[in-house]
Coordinates of C-alpha atoms in Angstrom, one line a residue:
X1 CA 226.9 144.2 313.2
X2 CA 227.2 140.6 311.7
X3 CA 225.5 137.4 312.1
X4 CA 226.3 134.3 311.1
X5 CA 222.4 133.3 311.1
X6 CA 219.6 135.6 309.0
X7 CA 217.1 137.3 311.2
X8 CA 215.9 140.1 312.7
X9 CA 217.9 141.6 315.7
X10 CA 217.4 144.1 318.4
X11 CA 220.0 146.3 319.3
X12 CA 219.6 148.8 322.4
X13 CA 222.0 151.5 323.6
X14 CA 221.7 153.3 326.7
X15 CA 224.0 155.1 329.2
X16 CA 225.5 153.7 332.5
X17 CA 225.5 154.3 335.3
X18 CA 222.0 155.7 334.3
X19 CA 221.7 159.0 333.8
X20 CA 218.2 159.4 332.9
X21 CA 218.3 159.3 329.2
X22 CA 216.3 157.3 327.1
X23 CA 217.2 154.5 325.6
X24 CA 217.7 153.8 321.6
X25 CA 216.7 151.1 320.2
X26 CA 217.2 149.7 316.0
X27 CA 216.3 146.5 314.6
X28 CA 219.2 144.8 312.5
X29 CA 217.9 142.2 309.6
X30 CA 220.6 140.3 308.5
X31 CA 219.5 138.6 305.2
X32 CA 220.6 134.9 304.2
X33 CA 223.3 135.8 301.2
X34 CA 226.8 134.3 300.9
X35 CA 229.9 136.0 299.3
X36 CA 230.6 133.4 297.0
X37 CA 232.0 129.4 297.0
X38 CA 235.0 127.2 298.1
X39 CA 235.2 124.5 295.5
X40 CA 237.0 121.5 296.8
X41 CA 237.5 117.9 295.8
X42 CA 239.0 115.6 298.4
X43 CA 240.6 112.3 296.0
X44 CA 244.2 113.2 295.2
X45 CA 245.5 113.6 291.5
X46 CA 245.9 112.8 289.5
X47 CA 242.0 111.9 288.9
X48 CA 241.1 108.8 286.4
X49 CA 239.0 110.5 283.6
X50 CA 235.5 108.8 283.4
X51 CA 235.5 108.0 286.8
X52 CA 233.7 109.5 289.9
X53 CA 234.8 111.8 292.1
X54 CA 233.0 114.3 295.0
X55 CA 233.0 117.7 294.7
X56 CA 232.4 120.1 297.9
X57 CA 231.1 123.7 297.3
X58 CA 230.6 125.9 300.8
X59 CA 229.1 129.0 300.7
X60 CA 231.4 131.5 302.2
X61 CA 230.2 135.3 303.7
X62 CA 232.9 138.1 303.3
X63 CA 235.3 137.0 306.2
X64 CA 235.4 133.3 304.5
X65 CA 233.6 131.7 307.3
X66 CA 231.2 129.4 306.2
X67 CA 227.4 130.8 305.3
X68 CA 224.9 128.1 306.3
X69 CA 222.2 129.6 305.8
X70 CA 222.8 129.6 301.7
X71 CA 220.2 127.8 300.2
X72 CA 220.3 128.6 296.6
X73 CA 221.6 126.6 293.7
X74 CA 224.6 126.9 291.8
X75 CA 226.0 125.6 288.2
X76 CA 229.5 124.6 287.2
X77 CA 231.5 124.8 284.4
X78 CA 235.0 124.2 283.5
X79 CA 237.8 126.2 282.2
X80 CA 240.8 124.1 280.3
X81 CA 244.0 125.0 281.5
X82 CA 246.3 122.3 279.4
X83 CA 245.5 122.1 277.1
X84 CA 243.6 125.9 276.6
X85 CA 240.8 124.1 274.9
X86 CA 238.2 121.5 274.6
X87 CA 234.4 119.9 273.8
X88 CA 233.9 117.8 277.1
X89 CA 231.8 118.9 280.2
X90 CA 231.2 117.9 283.6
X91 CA 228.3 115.3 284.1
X92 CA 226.7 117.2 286.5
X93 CA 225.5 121.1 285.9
X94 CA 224.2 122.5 288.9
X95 CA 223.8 121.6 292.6
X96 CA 221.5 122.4 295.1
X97 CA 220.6 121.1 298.5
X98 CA 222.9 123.1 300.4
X99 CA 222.5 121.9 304.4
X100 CA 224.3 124.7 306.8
X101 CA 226.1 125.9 303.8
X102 CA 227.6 122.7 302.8
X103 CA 226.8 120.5 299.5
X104 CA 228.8 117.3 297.8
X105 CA 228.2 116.0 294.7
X106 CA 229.4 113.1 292.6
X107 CA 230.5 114.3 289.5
X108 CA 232.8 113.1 286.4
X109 CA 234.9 114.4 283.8
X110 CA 235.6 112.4 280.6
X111 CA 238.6 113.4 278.9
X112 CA 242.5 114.1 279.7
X113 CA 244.0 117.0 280.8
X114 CA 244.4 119.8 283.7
X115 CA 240.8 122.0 284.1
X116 CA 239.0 124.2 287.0
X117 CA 235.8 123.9 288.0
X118 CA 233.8 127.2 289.0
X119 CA 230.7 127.2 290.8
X120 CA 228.3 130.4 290.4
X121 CA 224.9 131.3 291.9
X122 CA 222.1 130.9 289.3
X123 CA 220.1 133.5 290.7
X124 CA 223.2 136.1 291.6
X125 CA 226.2 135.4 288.8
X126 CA 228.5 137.4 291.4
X127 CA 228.5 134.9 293.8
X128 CA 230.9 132.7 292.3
X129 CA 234.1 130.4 293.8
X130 CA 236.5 128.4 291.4
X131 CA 238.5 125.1 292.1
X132 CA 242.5 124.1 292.1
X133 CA 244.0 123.0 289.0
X134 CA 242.4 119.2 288.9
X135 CA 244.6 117.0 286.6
X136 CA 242.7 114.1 284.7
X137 CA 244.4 111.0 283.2
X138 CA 243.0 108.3 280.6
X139 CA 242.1 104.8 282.5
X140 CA 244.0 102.9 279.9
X141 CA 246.1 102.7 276.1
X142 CA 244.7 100.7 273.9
X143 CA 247.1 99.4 271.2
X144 CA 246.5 97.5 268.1
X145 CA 249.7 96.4 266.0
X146 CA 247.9 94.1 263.4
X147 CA 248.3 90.2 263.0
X148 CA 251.1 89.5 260.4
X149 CA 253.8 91.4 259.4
X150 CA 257.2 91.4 257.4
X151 CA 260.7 92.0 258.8
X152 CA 262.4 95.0 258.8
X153 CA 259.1 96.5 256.4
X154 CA 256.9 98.9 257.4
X155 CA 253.9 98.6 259.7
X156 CA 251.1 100.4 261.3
X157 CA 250.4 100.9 264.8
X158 CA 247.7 102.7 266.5
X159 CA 247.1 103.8 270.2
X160 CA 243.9 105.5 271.8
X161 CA 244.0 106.9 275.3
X162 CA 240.4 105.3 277.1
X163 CA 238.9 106.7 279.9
X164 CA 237.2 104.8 282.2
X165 CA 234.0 104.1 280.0
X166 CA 236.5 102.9 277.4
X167 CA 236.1 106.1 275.3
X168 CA 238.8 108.4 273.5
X169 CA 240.0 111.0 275.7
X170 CA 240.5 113.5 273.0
X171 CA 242.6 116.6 275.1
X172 CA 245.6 113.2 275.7
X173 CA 248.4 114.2 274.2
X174 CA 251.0 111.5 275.1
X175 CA 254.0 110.7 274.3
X176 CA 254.6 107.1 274.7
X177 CA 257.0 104.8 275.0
X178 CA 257.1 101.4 272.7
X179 CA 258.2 98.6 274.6
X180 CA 258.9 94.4 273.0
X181 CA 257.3 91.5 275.1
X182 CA 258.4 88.6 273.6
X183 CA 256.1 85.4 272.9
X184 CA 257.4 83.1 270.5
X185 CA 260.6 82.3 271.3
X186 CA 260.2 83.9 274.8
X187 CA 264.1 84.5 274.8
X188 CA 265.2 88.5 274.0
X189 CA 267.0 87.7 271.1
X190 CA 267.8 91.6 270.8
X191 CA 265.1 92.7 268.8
X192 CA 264.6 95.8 267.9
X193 CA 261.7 98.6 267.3
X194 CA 261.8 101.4 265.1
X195 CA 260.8 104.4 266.3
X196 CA 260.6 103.7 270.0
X197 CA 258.4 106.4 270.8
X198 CA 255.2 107.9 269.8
X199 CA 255.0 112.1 270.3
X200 CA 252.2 112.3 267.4
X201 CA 248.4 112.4 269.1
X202 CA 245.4 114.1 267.3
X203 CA 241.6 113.7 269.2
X204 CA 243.3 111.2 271.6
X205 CA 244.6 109.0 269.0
X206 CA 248.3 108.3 267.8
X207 CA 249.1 106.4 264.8
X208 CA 252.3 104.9 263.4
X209 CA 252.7 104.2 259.5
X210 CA 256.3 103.4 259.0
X211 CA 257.1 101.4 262.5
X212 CA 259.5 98.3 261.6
X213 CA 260.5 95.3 263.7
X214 CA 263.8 93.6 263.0
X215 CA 263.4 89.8 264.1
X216 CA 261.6 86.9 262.7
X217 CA 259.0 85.6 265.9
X218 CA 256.1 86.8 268.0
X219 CA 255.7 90.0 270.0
X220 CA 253.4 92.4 272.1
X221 CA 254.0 95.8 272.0
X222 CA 253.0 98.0 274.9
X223 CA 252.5 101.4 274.6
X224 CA 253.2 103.4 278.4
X225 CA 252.8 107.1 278.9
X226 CA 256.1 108.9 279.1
X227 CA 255.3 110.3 282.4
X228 CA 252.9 107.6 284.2
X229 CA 254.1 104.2 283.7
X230 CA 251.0 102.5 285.1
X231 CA 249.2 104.2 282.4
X232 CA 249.9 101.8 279.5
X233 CA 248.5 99.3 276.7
X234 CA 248.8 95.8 275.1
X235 CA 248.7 94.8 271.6
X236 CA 247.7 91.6 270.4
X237 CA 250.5 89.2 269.4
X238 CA 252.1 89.9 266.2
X239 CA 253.7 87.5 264.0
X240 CA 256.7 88.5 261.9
X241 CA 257.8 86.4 258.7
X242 CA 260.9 86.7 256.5
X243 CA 260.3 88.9 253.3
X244 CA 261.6 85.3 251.6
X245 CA 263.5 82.7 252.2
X246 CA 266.9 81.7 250.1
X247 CA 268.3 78.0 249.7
X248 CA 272.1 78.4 248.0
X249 CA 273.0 75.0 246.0
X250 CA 276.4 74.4 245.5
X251 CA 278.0 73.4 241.9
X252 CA 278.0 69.1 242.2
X253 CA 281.1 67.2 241.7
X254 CA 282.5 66.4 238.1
X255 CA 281.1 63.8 236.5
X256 CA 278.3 63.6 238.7
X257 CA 275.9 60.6 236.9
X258 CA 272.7 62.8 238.8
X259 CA 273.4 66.2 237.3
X260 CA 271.5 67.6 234.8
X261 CA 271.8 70.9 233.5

C-alpha cells in the first residue's frame, strides 16, 4: 500500500459474494519521509559568478513522484568539477520551508568554474539529491597596462577575472586574447602586440612581464576570454614614446663662413 499523503489508513478484506466469513481489518500508517531531492536551477548557463540565481529542491518518494508532505530542512554543498578544487561556497547553507514538497531559494556562487550542488537532509544524511553540472563565468576582465611606455621594450600587463561584486574569481583560468584599440592617431597604422595571448592565470589573475608594442601613439588593450567574447576588459590608454630620437646633420659646404669645427 502507498500514499502519497501521511496518515493512518484502514484497510478491510472480505469475501464476495458473502459467504459468511468475517471480515479483516489492518490499519496502514504511512509516515511523512521522502527518498531524497531533485536539485534544479531554472536560468540557463552559463551562470554570471556573484550573481543571483534560484535554486528548486523537491522532495521525491521512491517512485520519484513528488513528496509534499516533506517538511524537513536540508544543507547544500558543492563539489568542483573543473577545476577538481576550490575555497568558495554557496551563500546560502541550508533551506527549509518546504510547501507540498517544493522549496526555492536565491542563492549565489562567487567564483569561476563548472560545480554541483547537493542537497542532504539534516536530520537523515541519506536523503540526499545532487544538481547538473552548473557552469559559472566572471562578470568582467579587468586590465591595467600602465600609463607610459617605450617602443618595442618590455612592459607589464595584468588581468583579473571579477565577478559580479567586482572580486577575483580565483578557479578562472582563461586564456585570453590581446586585442589594439587605437586612440591617438585613431588610424591602424599596423601595430603590433607581442604575445597576443595570455594562457598564464594563478588565483584568477594573469600577468604579463615582457609584452612589447611596436608603434609610437596611444592604445587600449582589451583582454577577451578565448571562448566567450562578451567576457572581456579595457585598459586605460597607454602612451608609447621612442626609446630616443636621432637628428643626422650633413657635412656643410667648403668654405662655409658659418662652420666651425
Amino acid at each position: 500500500y502507498k500514499d502519497d499523503n501521511p496518515g493512518t489508513y484502514p484497510l478491510t478484506a472480505y469475501e464476495y459474494p458473502s459467504m459468511g466469513w468475517d471480515d479483516a481489518r489492518q490499519s496502514i500508517t504511512v509516515l511523512p519521509v521522502s527518498a531524497g531531492f531533485l536539485v534544479t536551477f531554472d536560468e540557463a548557463q552559463p551562470i554570471i559568478a556573484g550573481a543571483s540565481f534560484t535554486l528548486t529542491l523537491t522532495a521525491v518518494n521512491d517512485d520519484g513522484a513528488v513528496a509534499p508532505s516533506y517538511s524537513g530542512t536540508a544543507s547544500l554543498t558543492i563539489s568542483y568539477i573543473d577545476p577538481a578544487s576550490g575555497t568558495q561556497t554557496l551563500s546560502v547553507a541550508t533551506v527549509s520551508g518546504f510547501v507540498d514538497g517544493i522549496a526555492q531559494v536565491q542563492v549565489s556562487y562567487p567564483d569561476a568554474g563548472t560545480i554541483t550542488i547537493t542537497a542532504t537532509d539534516v536530520s537523515d544524511p541519506t536523503l540526499d539529491g545532487t544538481s547538473a553540472n552548473i557552469l559559472f563565468i566572471p562578470a568582467s576582465l579587468s586590465v591595467t597596462a600602465g600609463v607610459q611606455h617605450t617602443v618595442d621594450q618590455p612592459f607589464s600587463l595584468t588581468v583579473q577575472a571579477l565577478n559580479s561584486l567586482g572580486i577575483v574569481t580565483p578557479n578562472y583560468a582563461g586564456p585570453v586574447n590581446l586585442i589594439i584599440i587605437t586612440v591617438d592617431p585613431s588610424a591602424d597604422q599596423g601595430g603590433r602586440l607581442d604575445p597576443l595571448t595570455m594562457t598564464s592565470f594563478s588565483n584568477g589573475q594573469g600577468v604579463l612581464t615582457d609584452l612589447t608594442y611596436n608603434k609610437w601613439r596611444t592604445i587600449q588593450i582589451q583582454a577577451q576570454d578565448g571562448s566567450d567574447p562578451s567576457l572581456h576588459g579595457i585598459s586605460e590608454e597607454a602612451r608609447f614614446y621612442a626609446h630616443s630620437v636621432e637628428m643626422p646633420i650633413s657635412e656643410p659646404p667648403e668654405a662655409s663662413p658659418y662652420f666651425y669645427e
